[in-house]
Short mmCIF file of C-alpha atoms in Angstrom, two decimals:
data_model
loop_
_atom_site.label_atom_id
_atom_site.label_comp_id
_atom_site.label_asym_id
_atom_site.label_seq_id
_atom_site.Cartn_x
_atom_site.Cartn_y
_atom_site.Cartn_z
CA ASP A 1 3.43 -11.43 11.65
CA VAL A 2 3.58 -7.82 10.51
CA LYS A 3 0.58 -5.87 11.56
CA VAL A 4 -0.47 -2.66 9.84
CA THR A 5 -3.37 -0.96 11.56
CA GLN A 6 -5.51 1.76 10.07
CA SER A 7 -7.43 3.69 12.69
CA SER A 8 -10.81 3.79 10.93
CA ARG A 9 -12.59 1.28 8.68
CA TYR A 10 -15.23 3.79 7.56
CA LEU A 11 -15.29 7.58 7.55
CA VAL A 12 -17.92 10.01 6.32
CA LYS A 13 -16.84 13.63 5.97
CA ARG A 14 -18.24 16.78 4.44
CA THR A 15 -16.73 18.71 1.57
CA GLY A 16 -14.11 21.15 2.84
CA GLU A 17 -13.34 19.32 6.07
CA LYS A 18 -9.78 18.48 7.05
CA VAL A 19 -9.40 14.71 7.28
CA PHE A 20 -6.72 12.66 9.00
CA LEU A 21 -6.14 8.99 8.17
CA GLU A 22 -3.81 7.24 10.58
CA CYS A 23 -1.67 4.17 10.03
CA VAL A 24 0.57 2.32 12.49
CA GLN A 25 2.90 -0.63 11.82
CA ASP A 26 4.55 -2.81 14.44
CA MET A 27 7.52 -4.28 12.55
CA ASP A 28 9.99 -1.40 12.61
CA HIS A 29 9.71 -1.00 8.83
CA GLU A 30 11.49 1.94 7.26
CA ASN A 31 9.18 2.33 4.26
CA MET A 32 5.52 3.29 4.48
CA PHE A 33 3.04 4.01 1.72
CA TRP A 34 -0.42 5.44 1.14
CA TYR A 35 -2.48 4.19 -1.80
CA ARG A 36 -5.99 4.84 -2.95
CA GLN A 37 -7.98 2.05 -4.55
CA ASP A 38 -10.73 2.68 -7.09
CA PRO A 39 -12.54 0.05 -9.20
CA GLY A 40 -10.82 -0.61 -12.49
CA LEU A 41 -7.83 1.55 -11.58
CA GLY A 42 -5.96 -0.77 -9.23
CA LEU A 43 -3.91 0.89 -6.49
CA ARG A 44 -2.45 4.31 -7.09
CA LEU A 45 0.38 5.66 -4.95
CA ILE A 46 -0.32 8.95 -3.18
CA TYR A 47 2.78 9.41 -1.00
CA PHE A 48 5.49 7.30 0.52
CA SER A 49 8.10 7.69 3.20
CA TYR A 50 11.41 5.88 3.55
CA ASP A 51 12.35 7.32 6.94
CA VAL A 52 11.10 9.46 9.77
CA LYS A 53 10.30 13.00 8.62
CA MET A 54 11.02 12.01 5.00
CA LYS A 55 8.32 11.95 2.34
CA GLU A 56 8.12 11.54 -1.39
CA LYS A 57 5.27 12.26 -3.77
CA GLY A 58 3.70 9.33 -5.52
CA ASP A 59 1.66 9.39 -8.69
CA ILE A 60 -1.39 11.31 -7.40
CA PRO A 61 -0.30 13.61 -4.52
CA GLU A 62 -2.57 16.54 -5.38
CA GLY A 63 -4.96 17.40 -2.57
CA TYR A 64 -3.06 15.29 -0.02
CA SER A 65 -0.21 15.70 2.42
CA VAL A 66 1.48 13.31 4.84
CA SER A 67 3.25 13.31 8.16
CA ARG A 68 5.77 10.88 9.60
CA GLU A 69 6.95 12.05 12.99
CA LYS A 70 7.60 8.56 14.34
CA LYS A 71 8.85 5.50 12.52
CA GLU A 72 5.78 3.42 13.20
CA ARG A 73 3.18 6.02 12.24
CA PHE A 74 2.33 7.49 8.84
CA SER A 75 -0.58 9.88 8.51
CA LEU A 76 -2.43 10.95 5.38
CA ILE A 77 -4.06 14.38 5.47
CA LEU A 78 -6.74 15.72 3.20
CA GLU A 79 -6.45 19.46 3.71
CA SER A 80 -9.90 20.21 2.28
CA ALA A 81 -11.84 17.11 1.39
CA SER A 82 -13.61 16.96 -1.95
CA THR A 83 -16.12 14.49 -3.35
CA ASN A 84 -13.56 13.13 -5.83
CA GLN A 85 -11.52 11.94 -2.87
CA THR A 86 -14.22 9.43 -1.97
CA SER A 87 -12.31 6.16 -2.16
CA MET A 88 -10.73 3.25 -0.33
CA TYR A 89 -7.39 4.24 1.22
CA LEU A 90 -4.77 1.60 1.93
CA CYS A 91 -1.66 2.00 4.03
CA ALA A 92 1.30 -0.35 3.58
CA SER A 93 4.76 -0.88 4.99
CA ARG A 94 7.91 -2.59 3.79
CA GLY A 95 11.29 -3.25 5.34
CA ARG A 96 14.53 -1.69 4.17
CA GLY A 97 16.28 -3.07 1.15
CA ALA A 98 15.05 -5.14 -1.72
CA TYR A 99 12.45 -3.55 -3.95
CA ASN A 100 10.85 -6.94 -4.34
CA SER A 101 10.15 -7.37 -0.64
CA PRO A 102 6.45 -7.74 0.08
CA LEU A 103 4.23 -4.84 0.95
CA HIS A 104 2.20 -5.41 4.12
CA PHE A 105 -1.18 -3.71 3.93
CA GLY A 106 -3.70 -2.54 6.46
CA ASN A 107 -7.36 -3.40 6.00
CA GLY A 108 -8.19 -0.04 4.49
CA THR A 109 -10.27 3.02 5.30
CA ARG A 110 -13.31 3.62 3.16
CA LEU A 111 -13.79 7.38 3.01
CA THR A 112 -16.97 8.99 1.76
CA VAL A 113 -16.99 12.75 1.18
CA THR A 114 -20.46 14.26 0.84
CA THR B 1 3.71 6.58 -16.68
CA GLN B 2 4.08 2.81 -16.67
CA LEU B 3 0.81 0.92 -16.90
CA LEU B 4 -0.10 -2.63 -16.08
CA GLU B 5 -3.26 -3.88 -17.72
CA GLN B 6 -4.96 -6.94 -16.33
CA SER B 7 -7.44 -9.10 -18.15
CA PRO B 8 -10.10 -10.08 -17.72
CA GLN B 9 -11.43 -7.44 -15.36
CA PHE B 10 -14.12 -9.79 -14.05
CA LEU B 11 -14.33 -13.56 -14.03
CA SER B 12 -17.19 -15.66 -12.74
CA ILE B 13 -16.74 -19.42 -12.84
CA GLN B 14 -17.85 -22.62 -11.14
CA GLU B 15 -15.76 -24.72 -8.78
CA GLY B 16 -13.48 -27.11 -10.60
CA GLU B 17 -12.90 -24.91 -13.64
CA ASN B 18 -9.48 -23.64 -14.70
CA LEU B 19 -8.70 -20.01 -15.38
CA THR B 20 -5.89 -17.70 -16.41
CA VAL B 21 -5.40 -14.04 -15.52
CA TYR B 22 -3.07 -11.88 -17.57
CA CYS B 23 -0.97 -8.88 -16.61
CA ASN B 24 0.54 -6.94 -19.51
CA SER B 25 2.70 -3.88 -19.99
CA SER B 26 4.87 -2.26 -22.63
CA SER B 27 7.48 -1.58 -19.95
CA VAL B 28 10.13 -3.84 -18.47
CA PHE B 29 10.01 -4.57 -14.77
CA SER B 30 12.71 -5.69 -12.35
CA SER B 31 10.30 -8.10 -10.74
CA LEU B 32 6.62 -8.74 -10.51
CA GLN B 33 4.40 -9.59 -7.58
CA TRP B 34 0.91 -11.02 -7.35
CA TYR B 35 -1.43 -10.13 -4.50
CA ARG B 36 -4.89 -11.37 -3.54
CA GLN B 37 -7.34 -9.14 -1.73
CA GLU B 38 -10.41 -10.52 0.02
CA PRO B 39 -13.41 -8.35 0.89
CA GLY B 40 -12.74 -6.04 3.83
CA GLU B 41 -9.03 -6.77 3.90
CA GLY B 42 -5.84 -5.41 2.40
CA PRO B 43 -3.97 -7.21 -0.39
CA VAL B 44 -1.75 -10.10 0.65
CA LEU B 45 1.32 -11.17 -1.30
CA LEU B 46 1.07 -14.50 -3.10
CA VAL B 47 4.35 -14.63 -5.00
CA THR B 48 7.25 -12.64 -6.41
CA VAL B 49 8.86 -13.54 -9.75
CA VAL B 50 12.20 -12.04 -10.64
CA THR B 51 13.75 -13.79 -13.64
CA GLY B 52 12.42 -13.63 -17.20
CA GLY B 53 10.66 -16.90 -18.01
CA GLU B 54 10.41 -17.88 -14.35
CA VAL B 55 7.56 -20.17 -13.31
CA LYS B 56 6.46 -20.54 -9.70
CA LYS B 57 3.81 -22.83 -8.30
CA LEU B 58 1.80 -22.32 -5.15
CA LYS B 59 -0.44 -25.38 -4.78
CA ARG B 60 -3.05 -24.97 -7.56
CA LEU B 61 -1.74 -21.56 -8.62
CA THR B 62 0.95 -21.24 -11.30
CA PHE B 63 2.65 -17.92 -11.93
CA GLN B 64 4.80 -17.09 -14.94
CA PHE B 65 6.96 -14.07 -15.68
CA GLY B 66 7.36 -13.30 -19.38
CA ASP B 67 10.74 -13.79 -21.01
CA ALA B 68 11.07 -10.04 -21.63
CA ARG B 69 9.84 -9.22 -18.10
CA LYS B 70 6.96 -7.15 -19.50
CA ASP B 71 4.09 -9.47 -18.68
CA SER B 72 2.93 -12.20 -16.34
CA SER B 73 0.15 -14.73 -15.98
CA LEU B 74 -1.59 -16.48 -13.14
CA HIS B 75 -3.22 -19.83 -13.83
CA ILE B 76 -5.53 -21.49 -11.31
CA THR B 77 -6.30 -25.17 -11.71
CA ALA B 78 -9.57 -26.58 -10.37
CA ALA B 79 -10.74 -23.34 -8.79
CA GLN B 80 -12.31 -23.43 -5.33
CA THR B 81 -14.68 -21.00 -3.63
CA GLY B 82 -11.78 -19.96 -1.40
CA ASP B 83 -10.02 -18.54 -4.47
CA THR B 84 -12.64 -15.79 -4.69
CA GLY B 85 -11.12 -12.35 -4.45
CA LEU B 86 -9.42 -9.50 -6.26
CA TYR B 87 -6.12 -10.44 -7.88
CA LEU B 88 -3.58 -7.67 -8.39
CA CYS B 89 -0.27 -7.79 -10.18
CA ALA B 90 2.39 -5.25 -9.26
CA GLY B 91 5.60 -4.53 -11.13
CA ALA B 92 8.77 -3.07 -9.65
CA ALA B 93 9.79 -0.22 -11.95
CA LEU B 94 13.37 -0.20 -13.17
CA ASN B 95 15.75 2.07 -11.27
CA THR B 96 13.20 3.00 -8.63
CA ASP B 97 11.69 1.26 -5.63
CA LYS B 98 8.13 2.00 -6.65
CA LEU B 99 5.56 -0.66 -7.35
CA ILE B 100 3.14 -0.14 -10.23
CA PHE B 101 -0.13 -1.95 -9.59
CA GLY B 102 -2.29 -3.51 -12.25
CA THR B 103 -5.95 -2.71 -12.78
CA GLY B 104 -7.10 -5.86 -10.97
CA THR B 105 -9.10 -8.99 -11.80
CA ARG B 106 -12.11 -9.77 -9.68
CA LEU B 107 -12.69 -13.53 -9.48
CA GLN B 108 -15.89 -15.10 -8.21
CA VAL B 109 -15.97 -18.89 -7.84
CA PHE B 110 -19.41 -20.43 -7.34
CA PRO B 111 -20.00 -23.82 -5.67
#
């Protein structure tokens, strides 16, 4: 089974702090994604990466950056956290090829910015 | 921006009842996936439908992709408490490899 592990289940940070959310997958997947999940809005794509050191902006990249130095690890960075970034963050991975392959998700990191 | 609207947003029913969740868009999708998310976990894929008009069954769950590939439905027969969760549809946008997620339907099944 594919396992996607997010390093923290809960995080509480202060406004202006730099925040790192880490995600590791163990199935040698090329594609990795960061989403945020808010009630009534579904999942919105922040950034994705289709290879090491490659990144693409999703639908809501403002205020975020990412890093993918190794294939198995994809990090989401909040350069200066703000209260409107309080949310559930989900990391996902997918193998190369078909767009209709399943996304494999981690269990999420609930971030609160005070 | 392509949007996927799900209805209803919330559904609270008793065990044994039937229900249908709808996923609608004005855009055409290459394929559509349905995920279920339980509390404290990430979404898990239930099914992928690819062809317009396609119907897939997964035990008591029946999924249908609209003929024009713009909408989909999920029907649950004789709901059980184990069906409780957040149901998300996700469409694969044409000519990209991005998934557009729906707004979600939160289902609560009471014993």
